[in-house]
């Protein structure tokens, strides 16, 4: 399903915290790669912020790099 | 207050090795806190370390020969204000600490409360309904209004 509205804009997120793994995990697929914004409907500003948050979370092993 | 311009807000997240008993985790937090406070930093807020499962195994730094690998660790974080030079010093001392598996130092901004975007379409709908009502109510008044407008146009002409 393709969402038409940015999740972070509608929920009033200004910054995306890397510690907030529950939110972050919504935007990674079964192989733990970042889902493209075309599928999730996230705006380009929040997609950039989300990508940094995911990469930070991966560094601290809060979110996996890969999973099978 | 003069220093506030040079001091910026930073956040450090760290993973402590799981071999530390739970009563002694507070001591480790104090050492991390001392690193920051000794260099003139000011701690704004902190999150106490909690044991959690890691998404992948992490090797202990500097212990490659022992091949110590951990599947869980204590994860904690701290927000603090400090100068750029102080942060470098904190980074170094965190790097040397063997009980810290891994850490992440980032520059952050003040936490902004979330304001969800709700009720906007509902408002616009109600306004439209109001406009419709006015039109229905002013069946008799409409004639008067038209007359008034006509009068005004006559005056202008």
PDB file of C-alpha atoms in Angstrom:
ATOM      1  CA  UNK A   1       0.000   0.000   0.000  1.00  0.00           C
ATOM      2  CA  UNK A   2       1.305   3.448  -0.855  1.00  0.00           C
ATOM      3  CA  UNK A   3       0.710   6.195   1.659  1.00  0.00           C
ATOM      4  CA  UNK A   4       0.086   9.612   0.250  1.00  0.00           C
ATOM      5  CA  UNK A   5       0.996  11.659   3.314  1.00  0.00           C
ATOM      6  CA  UNK A   6       4.282  11.901   5.160  1.00  0.00           C
ATOM      7  CA  UNK A   7       4.014  10.051   8.490  1.00  0.00           C
ATOM      8  CA  UNK A   8       6.379  12.473  10.231  1.00  0.00           C
ATOM      9  CA  UNK A   9       4.682  15.613   8.919  1.00  0.00           C
ATOM     10  CA  UNK A  10       1.203  14.500   9.996  1.00  0.00           C
ATOM     11  CA  UNK A  11       2.412  13.422  13.437  1.00  0.00           C
ATOM     12  CA  UNK A  12       4.358  16.619  14.044  1.00  0.00           C
ATOM     13  CA  UNK A  13       7.895  15.200  14.159  1.00  0.00           C
ATOM     14  CA  UNK A  14      10.491  17.922  13.755  1.00  0.00           C
ATOM     15  CA  UNK A  15      13.467  15.652  14.417  1.00  0.00           C
ATOM     16  CA  UNK A  16      13.757  11.895  14.264  1.00  0.00           C
ATOM     17  CA  UNK A  17      15.473  10.312  17.249  1.00  0.00           C
ATOM     18  CA  UNK A  18      17.709   7.300  16.604  1.00  0.00           C
ATOM     19  CA  UNK A  19      16.707   5.858  19.993  1.00  0.00           C
ATOM     20  CA  UNK A  20      13.054   5.686  18.950  1.00  0.00           C
ATOM     21  CA  UNK A  21      13.407   2.226  17.417  1.00  0.00           C
ATOM     22  CA  UNK A  22       9.681   1.464  17.328  1.00  0.00           C
ATOM     23  CA  UNK A  23       9.109   4.305  14.889  1.00  0.00           C
ATOM     24  CA  UNK A  24      12.258   3.610  12.881  1.00  0.00           C
ATOM     25  CA  UNK A  25      11.395  -0.068  12.411  1.00  0.00           C
ATOM     26  CA  UNK A  26       8.246   0.891  10.519  1.00  0.00           C
ATOM     27  CA  UNK A  27      10.436   2.148   7.699  1.00  0.00           C
ATOM     28  CA  UNK A  28      12.821  -0.769   7.213  1.00  0.00           C
ATOM     29  CA  UNK A  29      11.872  -3.906   5.314  1.00  0.00           C
ATOM     30  CA  UNK A  30      12.348  -7.580   6.163  1.00  0.00           C
ATOM     31  CA  UNK A  31      15.971  -7.447   5.037  1.00  0.00           C
ATOM     32  CA  UNK A  32      16.495  -4.359   7.244  1.00  0.00           C
ATOM     33  CA  UNK A  33      17.133  -2.002   4.366  1.00  0.00           C
ATOM     34  CA  UNK A  34      15.599   1.459   4.308  1.00  0.00           C
ATOM     35  CA  UNK A  35      12.311   1.536   2.375  1.00  0.00           C
ATOM     36  CA  UNK A  36      12.209   4.058  -0.480  1.00  0.00           C
ATOM     37  CA  UNK A  37      10.177   7.180   0.152  1.00  0.00           C
ATOM     38  CA  UNK A  38       8.095   6.426  -2.945  1.00  0.00           C
ATOM     39  CA  UNK A  39       6.556   3.487  -1.116  1.00  0.00           C
ATOM     40  CA  UNK A  40       6.152   5.038   2.320  1.00  0.00           C
ATOM     41  CA  UNK A  41       5.111   8.497   1.129  1.00  0.00           C
ATOM     42  CA  UNK A  42       7.619  10.270   3.351  1.00  0.00           C
ATOM     43  CA  UNK A  43       8.648  13.760   2.226  1.00  0.00           C
ATOM     44  CA  UNK A  44      12.245  14.270   1.129  1.00  0.00           C
ATOM     45  CA  UNK A  45      13.162  16.306   4.211  1.00  0.00           C
ATOM     46  CA  UNK A  46      12.011  13.617   6.624  1.00  0.00           C
ATOM     47  CA  UNK A  47      13.413  10.814   4.451  1.00  0.00           C
ATOM     48  CA  UNK A  48      16.883  12.365   4.858  1.00  0.00           C
ATOM     49  CA  UNK A  49      16.434  12.690   8.615  1.00  0.00           C
ATOM     50  CA  UNK A  50      15.091   9.149   8.830  1.00  0.00           C
ATOM     51  CA  UNK A  51      18.066   7.767   6.911  1.00  0.00           C
ATOM     52  CA  UNK A  52      20.550   9.382   9.319  1.00  0.00           C
ATOM     53  CA  UNK A  53      18.541   8.143  12.299  1.00  0.00           C
ATOM     54  CA  UNK A  54      18.531   4.579  10.946  1.00  0.00           C
ATOM     55  CA  UNK A  55      22.260   4.681  10.266  1.00  0.00           C
ATOM     56  CA  UNK A  56      22.931   5.943  13.773  1.00  0.00           C
ATOM     57  CA  UNK A  57      20.732   3.248  15.275  1.00  0.00           C
ATOM     58  CA  UNK A  58      22.576   0.610  13.244  1.00  0.00           C
ATOM     59  CA  UNK A  59      25.896   1.750  14.644  1.00  0.00           C
ATOM     60  CA  UNK A  60      24.679   1.150  18.196  1.00  0.00           C
ATOM     61  CA  UNK A  61      23.082  -2.191  17.229  1.00  0.00           C
ATOM     62  CA  UNK A  62      19.573  -0.937  18.029  1.00  0.00           C
ATOM     63  CA  UNK A  63      18.548  -1.821  14.472  1.00  0.00           C
ATOM     64  CA  UNK A  64      20.230  -4.524  12.351  1.00  0.00           C
ATOM     65  CA  UNK A  65      22.303  -3.858   9.243  1.00  0.00           C
ATOM     66  CA  UNK A  66      21.016  -7.000   7.557  1.00  0.00           C
ATOM     67  CA  UNK A  67      18.610  -9.765   8.469  1.00  0.00           C
ATOM     68  CA  UNK A  68      17.579 -12.825   6.570  1.00  0.00           C
TER      69      UNK A  68
ATOM     70  CA  UNK B   1      26.002  32.893  30.433  1.00  0.00           C
ATOM     71  CA  UNK B   2      28.819  34.125  28.204  1.00  0.00           C
ATOM     72  CA  UNK B   3      29.883  30.577  27.491  1.00  0.00           C
ATOM     73  CA  UNK B   4      26.467  29.601  26.204  1.00  0.00           C
ATOM     74  CA  UNK B   5      27.283  30.938  22.756  1.00  0.00           C
ATOM     75  CA  UNK B   6      30.340  28.705  22.383  1.00  0.00           C
ATOM     76  CA  UNK B   7      28.732  25.722  24.091  1.00  0.00           C
ATOM     77  CA  UNK B   8      26.528  23.527  21.974  1.00  0.00           C
ATOM     78  CA  UNK B   9      24.157  20.732  22.786  1.00  0.00           C
ATOM     79  CA  UNK B  10      25.528  17.233  22.245  1.00  0.00           C
ATOM     80  CA  UNK B  11      24.222  13.769  22.886  1.00  0.00           C
ATOM     81  CA  UNK B  12      26.196  10.648  23.627  1.00  0.00           C
ATOM     82  CA  UNK B  13      24.716   7.164  23.406  1.00  0.00           C
ATOM     83  CA  UNK B  14      26.780   4.285  24.758  1.00  0.00           C
ATOM     84  CA  UNK B  15      26.731   0.520  25.177  1.00  0.00           C
ATOM     85  CA  UNK B  16      28.194  -0.900  28.384  1.00  0.00           C
ATOM     86  CA  UNK B  17      29.435  -4.485  28.466  1.00  0.00           C
ATOM     87  CA  UNK B  18      26.898  -6.900  30.004  1.00  0.00           C
ATOM     88  CA  UNK B  19      29.481  -8.394  32.389  1.00  0.00           C
ATOM     89  CA  UNK B  20      28.979  -5.492  34.808  1.00  0.00           C
ATOM     90  CA  UNK B  21      26.612  -6.474  37.652  1.00  0.00           C
ATOM     91  CA  UNK B  22      23.463  -4.355  37.810  1.00  0.00           C
ATOM     92  CA  UNK B  23      24.383  -2.627  41.095  1.00  0.00           C
ATOM     93  CA  UNK B  24      27.632  -1.349  39.613  1.00  0.00           C
ATOM     94  CA  UNK B  25      26.129   0.121  36.435  1.00  0.00           C
ATOM     95  CA  UNK B  26      25.597   3.412  38.296  1.00  0.00           C
ATOM     96  CA  UNK B  27      29.365   3.654  38.899  1.00  0.00           C
ATOM     97  CA  UNK B  28      30.029   3.389  35.172  1.00  0.00           C
ATOM     98  CA  UNK B  29      27.465   6.103  34.511  1.00  0.00           C
ATOM     99  CA  UNK B  30      29.289   8.274  37.029  1.00  0.00           C
ATOM    100  CA  UNK B  31      32.584   7.803  35.196  1.00  0.00           C
ATOM    101  CA  UNK B  32      30.972   8.863  31.909  1.00  0.00           C
ATOM    102  CA  UNK B  33      29.441  11.839  33.707  1.00  0.00           C
ATOM    103  CA  UNK B  34      32.831  12.755  35.181  1.00  0.00           C
ATOM    104  CA  UNK B  35      34.414  12.776  31.697  1.00  0.00           C
ATOM    105  CA  UNK B  36      31.921  15.430  30.652  1.00  0.00           C
ATOM    106  CA  UNK B  37      31.943  17.480  33.845  1.00  0.00           C
ATOM    107  CA  UNK B  38      35.746  17.519  34.145  1.00  0.00           C
ATOM    108  CA  UNK B  39      36.027  19.242  30.785  1.00  0.00           C
ATOM    109  CA  UNK B  40      33.528  21.936  31.766  1.00  0.00           C
ATOM    110  CA  UNK B  41      30.449  20.333  30.297  1.00  0.00           C
ATOM    111  CA  UNK B  42      26.973  20.644  31.731  1.00  0.00           C
ATOM    112  CA  UNK B  43      24.628  17.655  31.679  1.00  0.00           C
ATOM    113  CA  UNK B  44      21.110  18.564  30.631  1.00  0.00           C
ATOM    114  CA  UNK B  45      19.380  15.195  30.827  1.00  0.00           C
ATOM    115  CA  UNK B  46      20.240  11.531  30.911  1.00  0.00           C
ATOM    116  CA  UNK B  47      18.720   8.145  30.312  1.00  0.00           C
ATOM    117  CA  UNK B  48      19.758   5.388  32.708  1.00  0.00           C
ATOM    118  CA  UNK B  49      21.366   2.332  31.059  1.00  0.00           C
ATOM    119  CA  UNK B  50      19.017  -0.564  30.501  1.00  0.00           C
ATOM    120  CA  UNK B  51      19.872  -4.086  29.445  1.00  0.00           C
ATOM    121  CA  UNK B  52      18.688  -4.782  25.923  1.00  0.00           C
ATOM    122  CA  UNK B  53      19.267  -7.305  23.203  1.00  0.00           C
ATOM    123  CA  UNK B  54      21.559  -6.158  20.424  1.00  0.00           C
ATOM    124  CA  UNK B  55      20.600  -6.557  16.794  1.00  0.00           C
ATOM    125  CA  UNK B  56      23.953  -8.166  16.034  1.00  0.00           C
ATOM    126  CA  UNK B  57      26.952  -9.472  17.938  1.00  0.00           C
ATOM    127  CA  UNK B  58      29.557  -6.910  18.944  1.00  0.00           C
ATOM    128  CA  UNK B  59      33.193  -7.717  19.612  1.00  0.00           C
ATOM    129  CA  UNK B  60      34.789  -6.061  22.605  1.00  0.00           C
ATOM    130  CA  UNK B  61      37.291  -3.431  21.544  1.00  0.00           C
ATOM    131  CA  UNK B  62      40.956  -4.164  22.191  1.00  0.00           C
ATOM    132  CA  UNK B  63      40.148  -7.730  23.226  1.00  0.00           C
ATOM    133  CA  UNK B  64      40.396  -9.354  19.801  1.00  0.00           C
ATOM    134  CA  UNK B  65      42.586 -12.168  21.122  1.00  0.00           C
ATOM    135  CA  UNK B  66      39.986 -13.196  23.693  1.00  0.00           C
ATOM    136  CA  UNK B  67      37.263 -13.034  21.056  1.00  0.00           C
ATOM    137  CA  UNK B  68      34.758 -11.701  23.526  1.00  0.00           C
ATOM    138  CA  UNK B  69      31.447 -11.271  21.734  1.00  0.00           C
ATOM    139  CA  UNK B  70      28.280  -9.897  23.241  1.00  0.00           C
ATOM    140  CA  UNK B  71      24.674 -10.329  22.241  1.00  0.00           C
ATOM    141  CA  UNK B  72      23.253  -7.912  24.783  1.00  0.00           C
ATOM    142  CA  UNK B  73      24.417  -4.753  26.505  1.00  0.00           C
ATOM    143  CA  UNK B  74      23.326  -1.864  28.703  1.00  0.00           C
ATOM    144  CA  UNK B  75      22.244   1.059  26.547  1.00  0.00           C
ATOM    145  CA  UNK B  76      22.197   4.560  28.017  1.00  0.00           C
ATOM    146  CA  UNK B  77      22.426   8.118  26.755  1.00  0.00           C
ATOM    147  CA  UNK B  78      23.208  11.640  27.953  1.00  0.00           C
ATOM    148  CA  UNK B  79      22.538  15.123  26.644  1.00  0.00           C
ATOM    149  CA  UNK B  80      25.015  17.818  27.577  1.00  0.00           C
ATOM    150  CA  UNK B  81      26.275  21.267  26.716  1.00  0.00           C
ATOM    151  CA  UNK B  82      29.970  21.613  25.982  1.00  0.00           C
ATOM    152  CA  UNK B  83      32.529  23.313  23.784  1.00  0.00           C
ATOM    153  CA  UNK B  84      33.886  21.627  20.677  1.00  0.00           C
ATOM    154  CA  UNK B  85      37.322  21.059  22.282  1.00  0.00           C
ATOM    155  CA  UNK B  86      35.754  19.484  25.363  1.00  0.00           C
ATOM    156  CA  UNK B  87      33.802  17.052  23.178  1.00  0.00           C
ATOM    157  CA  UNK B  88      37.036  15.880  21.546  1.00  0.00           C
ATOM    158  CA  UNK B  89      38.494  15.199  24.991  1.00  0.00           C
ATOM    159  CA  UNK B  90      35.368  13.303  26.058  1.00  0.00           C
ATOM    160  CA  UNK B  91      35.529  11.280  22.846  1.00  0.00           C
ATOM    161  CA  UNK B  92      39.098  10.270  23.585  1.00  0.00           C
ATOM    162  CA  UNK B  93      38.425   9.215  27.153  1.00  0.00           C
ATOM    163  CA  UNK B  94      35.337   7.231  26.099  1.00  0.00           C
ATOM    164  CA  UNK B  95      37.490   5.539  23.486  1.00  0.00           C
ATOM    165  CA  UNK B  96      39.977   4.404  26.123  1.00  0.00           C
ATOM    166  CA  UNK B  97      37.335   2.997  28.476  1.00  0.00           C
ATOM    167  CA  UNK B  98      37.247  -0.798  28.098  1.00  0.00           C
ATOM    168  CA  UNK B  99      33.818  -1.131  29.669  1.00  0.00           C
ATOM    169  CA  UNK B 100      32.208   0.823  26.877  1.00  0.00           C
ATOM    170  CA  UNK B 101      31.498  -1.434  23.917  1.00  0.00           C
ATOM    171  CA  UNK B 102      30.561   1.304  21.536  1.00  0.00           C
ATOM    172  CA  UNK B 103      29.405   4.913  21.673  1.00  0.00           C
ATOM    173  CA  UNK B 104      27.952   7.558  19.409  1.00  0.00           C
ATOM    174  CA  UNK B 105      28.519  11.297  19.854  1.00  0.00           C
ATOM    175  CA  UNK B 106      26.146  13.544  17.945  1.00  0.00           C
ATOM    176  CA  UNK B 107      25.261  17.224  17.858  1.00  0.00           C
ATOM    177  CA  UNK B 108      21.583  17.735  18.695  1.00  0.00           C
ATOM    178  CA  UNK B 109      19.017  20.458  19.060  1.00  0.00           C
ATOM    179  CA  UNK B 110      16.555  21.218  21.831  1.00  0.00           C
ATOM    180  CA  UNK B 111      13.681  18.781  22.005  1.00  0.00           C
ATOM    181  CA  UNK B 112      10.620  20.235  20.355  1.00  0.00           C
ATOM    182  CA  UNK B 113       7.203  19.038  21.553  1.00  0.00           C
ATOM    183  CA  UNK B 114       5.282  17.225  18.868  1.00  0.00           C
ATOM    184  CA  UNK B 115       2.214  18.982  17.480  1.00  0.00           C
ATOM    185  CA  UNK B 116       0.223  16.545  15.323  1.00  0.00           C
ATOM    186  CA  UNK B 117      -1.521  18.011  12.341  1.00  0.00           C
ATOM    187  CA  UNK B 118      -5.173  17.135  13.078  1.00  0.00           C
ATOM    188  CA  UNK B 119      -8.568  18.693  12.682  1.00  0.00           C
ATOM    189  CA  UNK B 120      -7.619  20.896   9.751  1.00  0.00           C
ATOM    190  CA  UNK B 121     -10.022  19.338   7.228  1.00  0.00           C
ATOM    191  CA  UNK B 122     -12.813  19.230   9.830  1.00  0.00           C
ATOM    192  CA  UNK B 123     -12.554  22.987  10.365  1.00  0.00           C
ATOM    193  CA  UNK B 124     -12.810  23.837   6.709  1.00  0.00           C
ATOM    194  CA  UNK B 125     -15.894  21.631   6.382  1.00  0.00           C
ATOM    195  CA  UNK B 126     -17.682  23.375   9.232  1.00  0.00           C
ATOM    196  CA  UNK B 127     -16.955  26.741   7.646  1.00  0.00           C
ATOM    197  CA  UNK B 128     -18.536  25.608   4.408  1.00  0.00           C
ATOM    198  CA  UNK B 129     -21.644  24.444   6.298  1.00  0.00           C
ATOM    199  CA  UNK B 130     -21.911  27.849   8.000  1.00  0.00           C
ATOM    200  CA  UNK B 131     -21.851  29.622   4.665  1.00  0.00           C
ATOM    201  CA  UNK B 132     -24.680  27.425   3.393  1.00  0.00           C
ATOM    202  CA  UNK B 133     -26.787  28.181   6.478  1.00  0.00           C
ATOM    203  CA  UNK B 134     -26.429  31.917   5.999  1.00  0.00           C
ATOM    204  CA  UNK B 135     -27.717  31.662   2.464  1.00  0.00           C
ATOM    205  CA  UNK B 136     -30.762  29.665   3.589  1.00  0.00           C
ATOM    206  CA  UNK B 137     -31.529  32.030   6.485  1.00  0.00           C
ATOM    207  CA  UNK B 138     -31.425  35.198   4.427  1.00  0.00           C
ATOM    208  CA  UNK B 139     -34.354  34.571   2.082  1.00  0.00           C
ATOM    209  CA  UNK B 140     -36.144  37.783   3.084  1.00  0.00           C
ATOM    210  CA  UNK B 141     -32.988  39.679   3.975  1.00  0.00           C
ATOM    211  CA  UNK B 142     -31.562  38.909   0.575  1.00  0.00           C
ATOM    212  CA  UNK B 143     -34.034  41.232  -1.116  1.00  0.00           C
ATOM    213  CA  UNK B 144     -33.127  43.994   1.307  1.00  0.00           C
ATOM    214  CA  UNK B 145     -29.443  43.476   0.691  1.00  0.00           C
ATOM    215  CA  UNK B 146     -29.915  43.613  -3.059  1.00  0.00           C
ATOM    216  CA  UNK B 147     -31.899  46.803  -2.679  1.00  0.00           C
ATOM    217  CA  UNK B 148     -29.143  48.299  -0.563  1.00  0.00           C
ATOM    218  CA  UNK B 149     -26.539  47.327  -3.107  1.00  0.00           C
ATOM    219  CA  UNK B 150     -28.630  48.854  -5.867  1.00  0.00           C
ATOM    220  CA  UNK B 151     -28.955  52.059  -3.873  1.00  0.00           C
ATOM    221  CA  UNK B 152     -25.212  52.208  -3.404  1.00  0.00           C
ATOM    222  CA  UNK B 153     -24.617  51.655  -7.100  1.00  0.00           C
ATOM    223  CA  UNK B 154     -27.086  54.453  -7.879  1.00  0.00           C
ATOM    224  CA  UNK B 155     -25.209  56.805  -5.566  1.00  0.00           C
ATOM    225  CA  UNK B 156     -21.917  55.914  -7.207  1.00  0.00           C
ATOM    226  CA  UNK B 157     -23.417  56.419 -10.649  1.00  0.00           C
TER     227      UNK B 157
END
